[in-house]
Every structure is written in C-alpha cells, then in structure tokens.
C-alpha positions as CSV (number, residue, x, y, z in Angstrom):
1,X,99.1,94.8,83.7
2,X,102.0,96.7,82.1
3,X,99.7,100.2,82.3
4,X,99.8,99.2,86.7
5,X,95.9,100.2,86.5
6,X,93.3,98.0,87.3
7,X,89.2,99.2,86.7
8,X,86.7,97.4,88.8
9,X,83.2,98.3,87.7
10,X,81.5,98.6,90.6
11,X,82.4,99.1,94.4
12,X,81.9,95.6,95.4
13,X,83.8,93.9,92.8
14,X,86.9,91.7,94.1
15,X,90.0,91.3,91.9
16,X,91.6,87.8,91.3
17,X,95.3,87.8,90.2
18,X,96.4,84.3,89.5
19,X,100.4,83.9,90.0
20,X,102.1,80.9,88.7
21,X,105.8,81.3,89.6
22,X,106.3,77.6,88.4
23,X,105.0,74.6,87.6
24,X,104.8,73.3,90.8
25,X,104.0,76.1,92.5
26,X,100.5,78.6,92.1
27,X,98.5,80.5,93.8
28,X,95.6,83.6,93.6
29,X,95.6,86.9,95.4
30,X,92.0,88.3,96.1
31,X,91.5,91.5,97.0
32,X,88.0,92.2,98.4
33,X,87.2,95.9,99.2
34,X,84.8,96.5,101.6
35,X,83.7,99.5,103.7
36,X,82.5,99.9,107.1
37,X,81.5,103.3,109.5
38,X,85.1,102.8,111.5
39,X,86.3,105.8,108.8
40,X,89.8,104.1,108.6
41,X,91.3,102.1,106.0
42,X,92.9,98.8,106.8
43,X,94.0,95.6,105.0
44,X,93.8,91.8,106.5
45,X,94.6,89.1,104.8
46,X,93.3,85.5,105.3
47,X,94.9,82.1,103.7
48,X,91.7,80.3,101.7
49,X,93.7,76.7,100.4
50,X,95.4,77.8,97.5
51,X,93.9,81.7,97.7
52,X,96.0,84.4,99.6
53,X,92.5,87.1,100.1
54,X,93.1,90.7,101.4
55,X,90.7,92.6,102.7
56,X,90.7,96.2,101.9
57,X,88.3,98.5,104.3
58,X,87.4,101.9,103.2
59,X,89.5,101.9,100.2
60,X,86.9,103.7,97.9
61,X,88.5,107.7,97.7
62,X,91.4,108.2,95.4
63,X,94.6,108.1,96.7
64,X,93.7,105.9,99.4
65,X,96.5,103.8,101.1
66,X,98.7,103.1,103.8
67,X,101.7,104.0,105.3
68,X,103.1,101.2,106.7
69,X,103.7,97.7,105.5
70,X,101.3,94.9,105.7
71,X,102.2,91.6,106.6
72,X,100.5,89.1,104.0
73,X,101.5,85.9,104.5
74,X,104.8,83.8,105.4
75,X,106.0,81.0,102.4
76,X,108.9,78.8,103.8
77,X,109.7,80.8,106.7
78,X,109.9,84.1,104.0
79,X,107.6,86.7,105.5
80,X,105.5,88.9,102.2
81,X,104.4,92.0,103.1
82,X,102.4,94.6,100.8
83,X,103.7,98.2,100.8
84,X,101.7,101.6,99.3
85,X,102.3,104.6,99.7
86,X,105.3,106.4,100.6
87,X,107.2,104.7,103.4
C-alpha cells in the first residue's frame, strides 16, 4: 500500500487488511461501508475473535471523514483509535 490508495470496485465491497506484528501476534481490520437515510457519517467498530470490523456509514462522497478520533479497540490496556481528517 506504499501509493496510500485503496480501489474497492463496487459500493458494498469490504476491505480486509491482515496485520501480523509478530509471530505470536495477528489480527484483520475490516472495514465494511455501509449507508443508511441518517445523512451522517459515523464509524463503530465491533471485536469478531481475531477480526477488529469497522463500520463506515455514509462514507461514499469524496473527501468524506471525520473530525474527531474514533476509539477502535483497547490491546493490553493501550486504547487505538483511528484519526482522518484534520484534527
């Protein structure tokens, strides 16, 4: 990913990035983007056994993001958050 672009062919696709920090140690990130009538975008994330999924609602327009950090998920008492955008 050294061009930071990803192409999903069509709107429903989800994107699976596999991470392996270690060999003890791995885990997926899922983004699923989905869309809904609310009009706002959002992110949740969800912990699926080895799979961290984060839901991305009404993400389709360009230059969509947010502004504020997301919390993702908390590995040995070390919160992750996702951040986009300028903060």
């Amino acid at each position: 990913m050294e061009s930071n672009q990803v192409f999903l062919f069509h709107e429903n696709d989800d994107l699976e990035i596999g991470i392996n920090p270690n060999d003890e140690f791995e885990f997926s990130i899922v983004l699923k983007f989905l869309t809904d009538d609310s009009g706002g975008s959002k992110i949740s994330s969800i912990i699926d056994g080895k799979n961290i999924i984060l839901s991305c609602v009404n993400f389709a327009d360009k230059g969509t993001g947010l502004n504020t950090p997301v919390r993702i998920v908390s590995v040995n008492d070390k919160e992750w958050f996702l951040c986009s955008g300028h903060i």
